[in-house]
Amino acid sequence: GQQLNQSPQSMFIQEGEDVSMNCTSSSIFNTWLWYKQEPGEGPVLLIALYKAGELTSNGRLTAQFGITRKDSFLNISASIPSDVGIYFCAGRTSGTYKYIFGTGTRLKVLA
Amino acid sequence: DAGVTQSPTHLIKTRGQHVTLRCSPISGHKSVSWYQQVLGQGPQFIFQYYEKEERGRGNFPDRFSARQFPNYSSELNVNALLLGDSALYLCASSLEGTSYEQYFGPGTRLTVT
């Protein structure tokens, strides 16, 4: 099935470091969502973006809707061990009802 | 408030059998979407229902069907199960119309042997 490209695929970082990941598409989206998923659980919504250029924060997390509307970015500042998990982006085009998910970025934080 | 609930949590079926998965959306949400997540991949869209009508269908065979009830809960049915249907099946609910944020349930882990 169709998936968006996310990079990096995985990251191993030290506690306290900042993290950046991105998601790219060949299609223009009008909505971007970012999720975190832990083993055996459903994805948890972190941030929703609706306008090109929009920058939205949720605590230590900040996400941006790319100007081209074909990409989005997620930053995590001062990482902590509970940030461990898989982060997914999801995009939706105008006039459709489905979200297309990214391939995921697996984050591991070393204490 | 309760989040999205799904049942059962786990299920083991044999090839060729039929399965029914259930989902209750967040109170006030009228839209339910179903996704399949194979190990190591992101969720893949199967269906979306809004006000009991199918609004979207992903690239899945006709063995997959769904419906939404007057109370906005939903069922996903899969017939003639194949080994490749083994996956985590996720249900997401959303308000639609005013918000396109989708909130996921814990999923049903289906294993086909």
mmCIF file of N, CA and C in Angstrom, chain A:
data_model
loop_
_atom_site.group_PDB
_atom_site.id
_atom_site.type_symbol
_atom_site.label_atom_id
_atom_site.label_comp_id
_atom_site.label_asym_id
_atom_site.label_seq_id
_atom_site.Cartn_x
_atom_site.Cartn_y
_atom_site.Cartn_z
ATOM 1 N N GLY A 1 0.810 -1.193 0.000
ATOM 2 C CA GLY A 1 0.000 0.000 0.000
ATOM 3 C C GLY A 1 0.848 1.249 0.000
ATOM 4 N N GLN A 2 0.200 2.384 -0.288
ATOM 5 C CA GLN A 2 0.916 3.655 -0.349
ATOM 6 C C GLN A 2 1.346 4.114 1.039
ATOM 7 N N GLN A 3 2.597 4.558 1.156
ATOM 8 C CA GLN A 3 3.109 5.101 2.408
ATOM 9 C C GLN A 3 3.961 6.317 2.108
ATOM 10 N N LEU A 4 3.998 7.244 3.045
ATOM 11 C CA LEU A 4 4.843 8.423 2.921
ATOM 12 C C LEU A 4 6.255 8.082 3.389
ATOM 13 N N ASN A 5 7.234 8.820 2.858
ATOM 14 C CA ASN A 5 8.615 8.602 3.260
ATOM 15 C C ASN A 5 8.941 9.368 4.530
ATOM 16 N N GLN A 6 9.388 8.673 5.550
ATOM 17 C CA GLN A 6 9.810 9.316 6.779
ATOM 18 C C GLN A 6 11.297 9.074 6.975
ATOM 19 N N SER A 7 11.977 10.085 7.483
ATOM 20 C CA SER A 7 13.385 9.907 7.805
ATOM 21 C C SER A 7 13.724 10.683 9.068
ATOM 22 N N PRO A 8 14.668 10.164 9.843
ATOM 23 C CA PRO A 8 15.347 8.898 9.608
ATOM 24 C C PRO A 8 14.433 7.718 9.943
ATOM 25 N N GLN A 9 14.863 6.531 9.562
ATOM 26 C CA GLN A 9 14.079 5.326 9.840
ATOM 27 C C GLN A 9 14.128 5.006 11.328
ATOM 28 N N SER A 10 15.318 5.239 11.938
ATOM 29 C CA SER A 10 15.469 5.019 13.367
ATOM 30 C C SER A 10 16.532 5.962 13.916
ATOM 31 N N MET A 11 16.430 6.213 15.216
ATOM 32 C CA MET A 11 17.366 7.120 15.872
ATOM 33 C C MET A 11 17.682 6.603 17.269
ATOM 34 N N PHE A 12 18.962 6.642 17.610
ATOM 35 C CA PHE A 12 19.383 6.340 18.967
ATOM 36 C C PHE A 12 20.005 7.621 19.509
ATOM 37 N N ILE A 13 19.442 8.185 20.559
ATOM 38 C CA ILE A 13 19.956 9.459 21.066
ATOM 39 C C ILE A 13 20.124 9.381 22.574
ATOM 40 N N GLN A 14 20.911 10.319 23.080
ATOM 41 C CA GLN A 14 21.109 10.426 24.519
ATOM 42 C C GLN A 14 19.990 11.267 25.137
ATOM 43 N N GLU A 15 19.631 10.940 26.351
ATOM 44 C CA GLU A 15 18.642 11.735 27.078
ATOM 45 C C GLU A 15 19.085 13.185 27.123
ATOM 46 N N GLY A 16 18.155 14.088 26.868
ATOM 47 C CA GLY A 16 18.465 15.509 26.872
ATOM 48 C C GLY A 16 18.726 16.099 25.496
ATOM 49 N N GLU A 17 18.992 15.252 24.517
ATOM 50 C CA GLU A 17 19.249 15.733 23.164
ATOM 51 C C GLU A 17 17.938 16.113 22.473
ATOM 52 N N ASP A 18 18.072 16.955 21.443
ATOM 53 C CA ASP A 18 16.927 17.305 20.614
ATOM 54 C C ASP A 18 16.839 16.341 19.433
ATOM 55 N N VAL A 19 15.623 16.145 18.932
ATOM 56 C CA VAL A 19 15.369 15.194 17.850
ATOM 57 C C VAL A 19 14.627 15.906 16.718
ATOM 58 N N SER A 20 15.007 15.595 15.492
ATOM 59 C CA SER A 20 14.277 16.116 14.326
ATOM 60 C C SER A 20 13.971 14.980 13.371
ATOM 61 N N MET A 21 12.780 14.957 12.844
ATOM 62 C CA MET A 21 12.393 13.959 11.858
ATOM 63 C C MET A 21 11.476 14.630 10.839
ATOM 64 N N ASN A 22 11.396 14.036 9.648
ATOM 65 C CA ASN A 22 10.540 14.652 8.644
ATOM 66 C C ASN A 22 9.800 13.617 7.826
ATOM 67 N N CYS A 23 8.865 14.108 7.077
ATOM 68 C CA CYS A 23 7.962 13.256 6.301
ATOM 69 C C CYS A 23 7.739 13.941 4.957
ATOM 70 N N THR A 24 7.884 13.195 3.865
ATOM 71 C CA THR A 24 7.711 13.796 2.544
ATOM 72 C C THR A 24 6.722 12.999 1.713
ATOM 73 N N SER A 25 6.058 13.723 0.825
ATOM 74 C CA SER A 25 5.025 13.137 -0.027
ATOM 75 C C SER A 25 5.186 13.637 -1.460
ATOM 76 N N SER A 26 4.681 12.861 -2.406
ATOM 77 C CA SER A 26 4.645 13.326 -3.794
ATOM 78 C C SER A 26 3.343 14.079 -4.064
ATOM 79 N N SER A 27 2.408 14.008 -3.121
ATOM 80 C CA SER A 27 1.114 14.677 -3.259
ATOM 81 C C SER A 27 1.039 15.874 -2.327
ATOM 82 N N ILE A 28 0.178 16.816 -2.678
ATOM 83 C CA ILE A 28 -0.087 17.967 -1.830
ATOM 84 C C ILE A 28 -1.147 17.588 -0.800
ATOM 85 N N PHE A 29 -0.872 17.886 0.457
ATOM 86 C CA PHE A 29 -1.811 17.579 1.517
ATOM 87 C C PHE A 29 -2.404 18.860 2.110
ATOM 88 N N ASN A 30 -3.617 18.749 2.650
ATOM 89 C CA ASN A 30 -4.198 19.894 3.342
ATOM 90 C C ASN A 30 -4.303 19.679 4.844
ATOM 91 N N THR A 31 -3.915 18.476 5.288
ATOM 92 C CA THR A 31 -3.866 18.182 6.721
ATOM 93 C C THR A 31 -2.706 17.235 6.985
ATOM 94 N N TRP A 32 -1.960 17.553 8.040
ATOM 95 C CA TRP A 32 -0.911 16.645 8.500
ATOM 96 C C TRP A 32 -1.179 16.326 9.970
ATOM 97 N N LEU A 33 -1.043 15.045 10.321
ATOM 98 C CA LEU A 33 -1.137 14.631 11.716
ATOM 99 C C LEU A 33 0.150 13.913 12.090
ATOM 100 N N TRP A 34 0.553 14.078 13.357
ATOM 101 C CA TRP A 34 1.701 13.327 13.884
ATOM 102 C C TRP A 34 1.246 12.473 15.060
ATOM 103 N N TYR A 35 1.688 11.201 15.052
ATOM 104 C CA TYR A 35 1.306 10.232 16.069
ATOM 105 C C TYR A 35 2.541 9.605 16.689
ATOM 106 N N LYS A 36 2.357 9.099 17.910
ATOM 107 C CA LYS A 36 3.359 8.255 18.562
ATOM 108 C C LYS A 36 2.699 6.929 18.896
ATOM 109 N N GLN A 37 3.405 5.840 18.601
ATOM 110 C CA GLN A 37 2.869 4.514 18.891
ATOM 111 C C GLN A 37 3.872 3.723 19.711
ATOM 112 N N GLU A 38 3.382 3.126 20.786
ATOM 113 C CA GLU A 38 4.212 2.250 21.613
ATOM 114 C C GLU A 38 3.789 0.804 21.363
ATOM 115 N N PRO A 39 4.676 -0.138 21.658
ATOM 116 C CA PRO A 39 4.400 -1.555 21.344
ATOM 117 C C PRO A 39 3.058 -2.036 21.891
ATOM 118 N N GLY A 40 2.271 -2.684 21.009
ATOM 119 C CA GLY A 40 1.010 -3.265 21.434
ATOM 120 C C GLY A 40 -0.116 -2.285 21.643
ATOM 121 N N GLU A 41 0.101 -1.018 21.288
ATOM 122 C CA GLU A 41 -0.936 -0.008 21.495
ATOM 123 C C GLU A 41 -1.291 0.693 20.191
ATOM 124 N N GLY A 42 -2.406 1.420 20.214
ATOM 125 C CA GLY A 42 -2.771 2.217 19.050
ATOM 126 C C GLY A 42 -2.003 3.520 19.024
ATOM 127 N N PRO A 43 -1.896 4.159 17.858
ATOM 128 C CA PRO A 43 -1.208 5.448 17.756
ATOM 129 C C PRO A 43 -1.926 6.516 18.590
ATOM 130 N N VAL A 44 -1.135 7.400 19.209
ATOM 131 C CA VAL A 44 -1.674 8.497 20.007
ATOM 132 C C VAL A 44 -1.405 9.800 19.264
ATOM 133 N N LEU A 45 -2.451 10.579 19.046
ATOM 134 C CA LEU A 45 -2.313 11.838 18.317
ATOM 135 C C LEU A 45 -1.507 12.845 19.130
ATOM 136 N N LEU A 46 -0.471 13.425 18.469
ATOM 137 C CA LEU A 46 0.391 14.404 19.128
ATOM 138 C C LEU A 46 0.049 15.822 18.684
ATOM 139 N N ILE A 47 0.028 16.023 17.368
ATOM 140 C CA ILE A 47 -0.152 17.367 16.815
ATOM 141 C C ILE A 47 -0.913 17.267 15.495
ATOM 142 N N ALA A 48 -1.790 18.253 15.244
ATOM 143 C CA ALA A 48 -2.512 18.370 13.980
ATOM 144 C C ALA A 48 -2.148 19.697 13.320
ATOM 145 N N LEU A 49 -1.937 19.676 11.998
ATOM 146 C CA LEU A 49 -1.555 20.860 11.227
ATOM 147 C C LEU A 49 -2.506 21.024 10.055
ATOM 148 N N TYR A 50 -2.953 22.280 9.809
ATOM 149 C CA TYR A 50 -3.973 22.496 8.784
ATOM 150 C C TYR A 50 -3.601 23.534 7.734
ATOM 151 N N LYS A 51 -2.507 24.302 7.960
ATOM 152 C CA LYS A 51 -2.153 25.355 7.003
ATOM 153 C C LYS A 51 -0.683 25.279 6.651
ATOM 154 N N ALA A 52 -0.370 25.543 5.369
ATOM 155 C CA ALA A 52 1.021 25.584 4.942
ATOM 156 C C ALA A 52 1.773 26.625 5.757
ATOM 157 N N GLY A 53 2.961 26.228 6.268
ATOM 158 C CA GLY A 53 3.767 27.114 7.076
ATOM 159 C C GLY A 53 3.421 27.100 8.550
ATOM 160 N N GLU A 54 2.326 26.476 8.913
ATOM 161 C CA GLU A 54 1.883 26.464 10.321
ATOM 162 C C GLU A 54 2.905 25.769 11.203
ATOM 163 N N LEU A 55 3.144 26.372 12.367
ATOM 164 C CA LEU A 55 4.059 25.819 13.359
ATOM 165 C C LEU A 55 3.250 25.634 14.634
ATOM 166 N N THR A 56 3.176 24.414 15.139
ATOM 167 C CA THR A 56 2.347 24.123 16.316
ATOM 168 C C THR A 56 3.138 23.345 17.342
ATOM 169 N N SER A 57 2.994 23.719 18.602
ATOM 170 C CA SER A 57 3.722 23.042 19.679
ATOM 171 C C SER A 57 2.766 22.332 20.626
ATOM 172 N N ASN A 58 3.285 21.257 21.216
ATOM 173 C CA ASN A 58 2.572 20.501 22.238
ATOM 174 C C ASN A 58 3.631 20.098 23.261
ATOM 175 N N GLY A 59 3.827 20.951 24.268
ATOM 176 C CA GLY A 59 4.890 20.689 25.237
ATOM 177 C C GLY A 59 6.250 20.789 24.583
ATOM 178 N N ARG A 60 7.032 19.701 24.702
ATOM 179 C CA ARG A 60 8.379 19.688 24.094
ATOM 180 C C ARG A 60 8.362 19.358 22.612
ATOM 181 N N LEU A 61 7.195 19.103 22.062
ATOM 182 C CA LEU A 61 7.067 18.734 20.648
ATOM 183 C C LEU A 61 6.637 19.940 19.821
ATOM 184 N N THR A 62 7.283 20.109 18.665
ATOM 185 C CA THR A 62 6.911 21.159 17.727
ATOM 186 C C THR A 62 6.852 20.554 16.342
ATOM 187 N N ALA A 63 5.771 20.831 15.618
ATOM 188 C CA ALA A 63 5.628 20.313 14.263
ATOM 189 C C ALA A 63 5.350 21.461 13.306
ATOM 190 N N GLN A 64 5.768 21.276 12.056
ATOM 191 C CA GLN A 64 5.553 22.297 11.036
ATOM 192 C C GLN A 64 4.965 21.686 9.777
ATOM 193 N N PHE A 65 4.047 22.431 9.184
ATOM 194 C CA PHE A 65 3.438 22.076 7.902
ATOM 195 C C PHE A 65 4.310 22.745 6.835
ATOM 196 N N GLY A 66 4.943 21.964 5.974
ATOM 197 C CA GLY A 66 5.861 22.515 5.000
ATOM 198 C C GLY A 66 5.208 23.483 4.024
ATOM 199 N N ILE A 67 5.974 24.455 3.566
ATOM 200 C CA ILE A 67 5.471 25.486 2.663
ATOM 201 C C ILE A 67 4.977 24.886 1.344
ATOM 202 N N THR A 68 5.647 23.847 0.877
ATOM 203 C CA THR A 68 5.248 23.206 -0.392
ATOM 204 C C THR A 68 3.986 22.368 -0.219
ATOM 205 N N ARG A 69 3.573 22.128 1.008
ATOM 206 C CA ARG A 69 2.432 21.280 1.365
ATOM 207 C C ARG A 69 2.693 19.808 1.056
ATOM 208 N N LYS A 70 3.974 19.480 0.742
ATOM 209 C CA LYS A 70 4.325 18.099 0.459
ATOM 210 C C LYS A 70 5.211 17.519 1.549
ATOM 211 N N ASP A 71 5.449 18.281 2.622
ATOM 212 C CA ASP A 71 6.264 17.741 3.686
ATOM 213 C C ASP A 71 5.873 18.335 5.037
ATOM 214 N N SER A 72 6.338 17.645 6.083
ATOM 215 C CA SER A 72 6.075 18.087 7.445
ATOM 216 C C SER A 72 7.244 17.653 8.319
ATOM 217 N N PHE A 73 7.405 18.353 9.437
ATOM 218 C CA PHE A 73 8.558 18.128 10.291
ATOM 219 C C PHE A 73 8.114 18.049 11.749
ATOM 220 N N LEU A 74 8.809 17.199 12.513
ATOM 221 C CA LEU A 74 8.522 17.092 13.935
ATOM 222 C C LEU A 74 9.835 17.211 14.700
ATOM 223 N N ASN A 75 9.842 18.071 15.695
ATOM 224 C CA ASN A 75 11.003 18.212 16.570
ATOM 225 C C ASN A 75 10.605 17.898 18.008
ATOM 226 N N ILE A 76 11.500 17.211 18.697
ATOM 227 C CA ILE A 76 11.326 16.936 20.117
ATOM 228 C C ILE A 76 12.519 17.549 20.832
ATOM 229 N N SER A 77 12.275 18.404 21.781
ATOM 230 C CA SER A 77 13.386 19.027 22.508
ATOM 231 C C SER A 77 13.617 18.315 23.830
ATOM 232 N N ALA A 78 14.879 18.308 24.250
ATOM 233 C CA ALA A 78 15.277 17.752 25.551
ATOM 234 C C ALA A 78 14.633 16.389 25.794
ATOM 235 N N SER A 79 14.961 15.414 24.955
ATOM 236 C CA SER A 79 14.325 14.101 25.009
ATOM 237 C C SER A 79 14.487 13.434 26.379
ATOM 238 N N ILE A 80 13.480 12.643 26.723
ATOM 239 C CA ILE A 80 13.475 11.879 27.964
ATOM 240 C C ILE A 80 13.176 10.420 27.632
ATOM 241 N N PRO A 81 13.460 9.489 28.533
ATOM 242 C CA PRO A 81 13.272 8.060 28.225
ATOM 243 C C PRO A 81 11.854 7.705 27.767
ATOM 244 N N SER A 82 10.833 8.377 28.265
ATOM 245 C CA SER A 82 9.457 8.040 27.868
ATOM 246 C C SER A 82 9.112 8.516 26.454
ATOM 247 N N ASP A 83 10.032 9.182 25.781
ATOM 248 C CA ASP A 83 9.816 9.552 24.370
ATOM 249 C C ASP A 83 10.017 8.359 23.442
ATOM 250 N N VAL A 84 10.508 7.258 23.987
ATOM 251 C CA VAL A 84 10.747 6.064 23.177
ATOM 252 C C VAL A 84 9.455 5.595 22.517
ATOM 253 N N GLY A 85 9.552 5.253 21.245
ATOM 254 C CA GLY A 85 8.395 4.762 20.508
ATOM 255 C C GLY A 85 8.593 4.953 19.023
ATOM 256 N N ILE A 86 7.535 4.709 18.248
ATOM 257 C CA ILE A 86 7.578 4.933 16.802
ATOM 258 C C ILE A 86 6.702 6.137 16.495
ATOM 259 N N TYR A 87 7.259 7.085 15.766
ATOM 260 C CA TYR A 87 6.536 8.306 15.410
ATOM 261 C C TYR A 87 6.096 8.200 13.949
ATOM 262 N N PHE A 88 4.808 8.412 13.731
ATOM 263 C CA PHE A 88 4.239 8.354 12.385
ATOM 264 C C PHE A 88 3.675 9.702 11.986
ATOM 265 N N CYS A 89 3.893 10.066 10.731
ATOM 266 C CA CYS A 89 3.176 11.184 10.149
ATOM 267 C C CYS A 89 2.001 10.607 9.363
ATOM 268 N N ALA A 90 0.997 11.421 9.130
ATOM 269 C CA ALA A 90 -0.153 11.016 8.319
ATOM 270 C C ALA A 90 -0.651 12.247 7.584
ATOM 271 N N GLY A 91 -0.918 12.095 6.296
ATOM 272 C CA GLY A 91 -1.377 13.221 5.488
ATOM 273 C C GLY A 91 -2.682 12.900 4.796
ATOM 274 N N ARG A 92 -3.425 13.965 4.531
ATOM 275 C CA ARG A 92 -4.739 13.825 3.906
ATOM 276 C C ARG A 92 -4.884 14.907 2.835
ATOM 277 N N THR A 93 -5.354 14.509 1.642
ATOM 278 C CA THR A 93 -5.541 15.476 0.564
ATOM 279 C C THR A 93 -6.969 16.005 0.567
ATOM 280 N N SER A 94 -7.141 17.169 -0.003
ATOM 281 C CA SER A 94 -8.447 17.785 -0.079
ATOM 282 C C SER A 94 -9.399 16.900 -0.865
ATOM 283 N N GLY A 95 -10.616 16.742 -0.376
ATOM 284 C CA GLY A 95 -11.628 15.971 -1.088
ATOM 285 C C GLY A 95 -11.565 14.476 -0.846
ATOM 286 N N THR A 96 -10.595 14.018 -0.036
ATOM 287 C CA THR A 96 -10.544 12.595 0.302
ATOM 288 C C THR A 96 -10.778 12.440 1.798
ATOM 289 N N TYR A 97 -11.049 11.216 2.183
ATOM 290 C CA TYR A 97 -11.371 10.955 3.577
ATOM 291 C C TYR A 97 -10.358 10.052 4.260
ATOM 292 N N LYS A 98 -9.344 9.642 3.522
ATOM 293 C CA LYS A 98 -8.390 8.734 4.127
ATOM 294 C C LYS A 98 -7.089 9.444 4.437
ATOM 295 N N TYR A 99 -6.426 8.979 5.474
ATOM 296 C CA TYR A 99 -5.084 9.423 5.781
ATOM 297 C C TYR A 99 -4.090 8.394 5.262
ATOM 298 N N ILE A 100 -3.006 8.896 4.685
ATOM 299 C CA ILE A 100 -1.898 8.058 4.269
ATOM 300 C C ILE A 100 -0.807 8.220 5.310
ATOM 301 N N PHE A 101 -0.323 7.101 5.834
ATOM 302 C CA PHE A 101 0.667 7.140 6.901
ATOM 303 C C PHE A 101 2.083 6.992 6.359
ATOM 304 N N GLY A 102 3.021 7.503 7.149
ATOM 305 C CA GLY A 102 4.430 7.343 6.821
ATOM 306 C C GLY A 102 4.944 5.989 7.262
ATOM 307 N N THR A 103 6.205 5.751 6.932
ATOM 308 C CA THR A 103 6.847 4.480 7.255
ATOM 309 C C THR A 103 7.301 4.425 8.703
ATOM 310 N N GLY A 104 7.289 5.551 9.396
ATOM 311 C CA GLY A 104 7.610 5.587 10.819
ATOM 312 C C GLY A 104 9.067 5.883 11.107
ATOM 313 N N THR A 105 9.315 6.583 12.227
ATOM 314 C CA THR A 105 10.664 6.804 12.751
ATOM 315 C C THR A 105 10.711 6.194 14.139
ATOM 316 N N ARG A 106 11.597 5.207 14.298
ATOM 317 C CA ARG A 106 11.714 4.525 15.586
ATOM 318 C C ARG A 106 12.735 5.269 16.430
ATOM 319 N N LEU A 107 12.303 5.743 17.606
ATOM 320 C CA LEU A 107 13.175 6.538 18.476
ATOM 321 C C LEU A 107 13.527 5.757 19.729
ATOM 322 N N LYS A 108 14.824 5.705 20.015
ATOM 323 C CA LYS A 108 15.279 5.096 21.258
ATOM 324 C C LYS A 108 16.118 6.124 22.008
ATOM 325 N N VAL A 109 15.850 6.291 23.278
ATOM 326 C CA VAL A 109 16.538 7.272 24.111
ATOM 327 C C VAL A 109 17.366 6.545 25.151
ATOM 328 N N LEU A 110 18.649 6.856 25.163
ATOM 329 C CA LEU A 110 19.560 6.227 26.113
ATOM 330 C C LEU A 110 19.731 7.132 27.325
ATOM 331 N N ALA A 111 19.468 6.574 28.496
ATOM 332 C CA ALA A 111 19.540 7.391 29.728
ATOM 333 C C ALA A 111 20.984 7.690 30.111
#
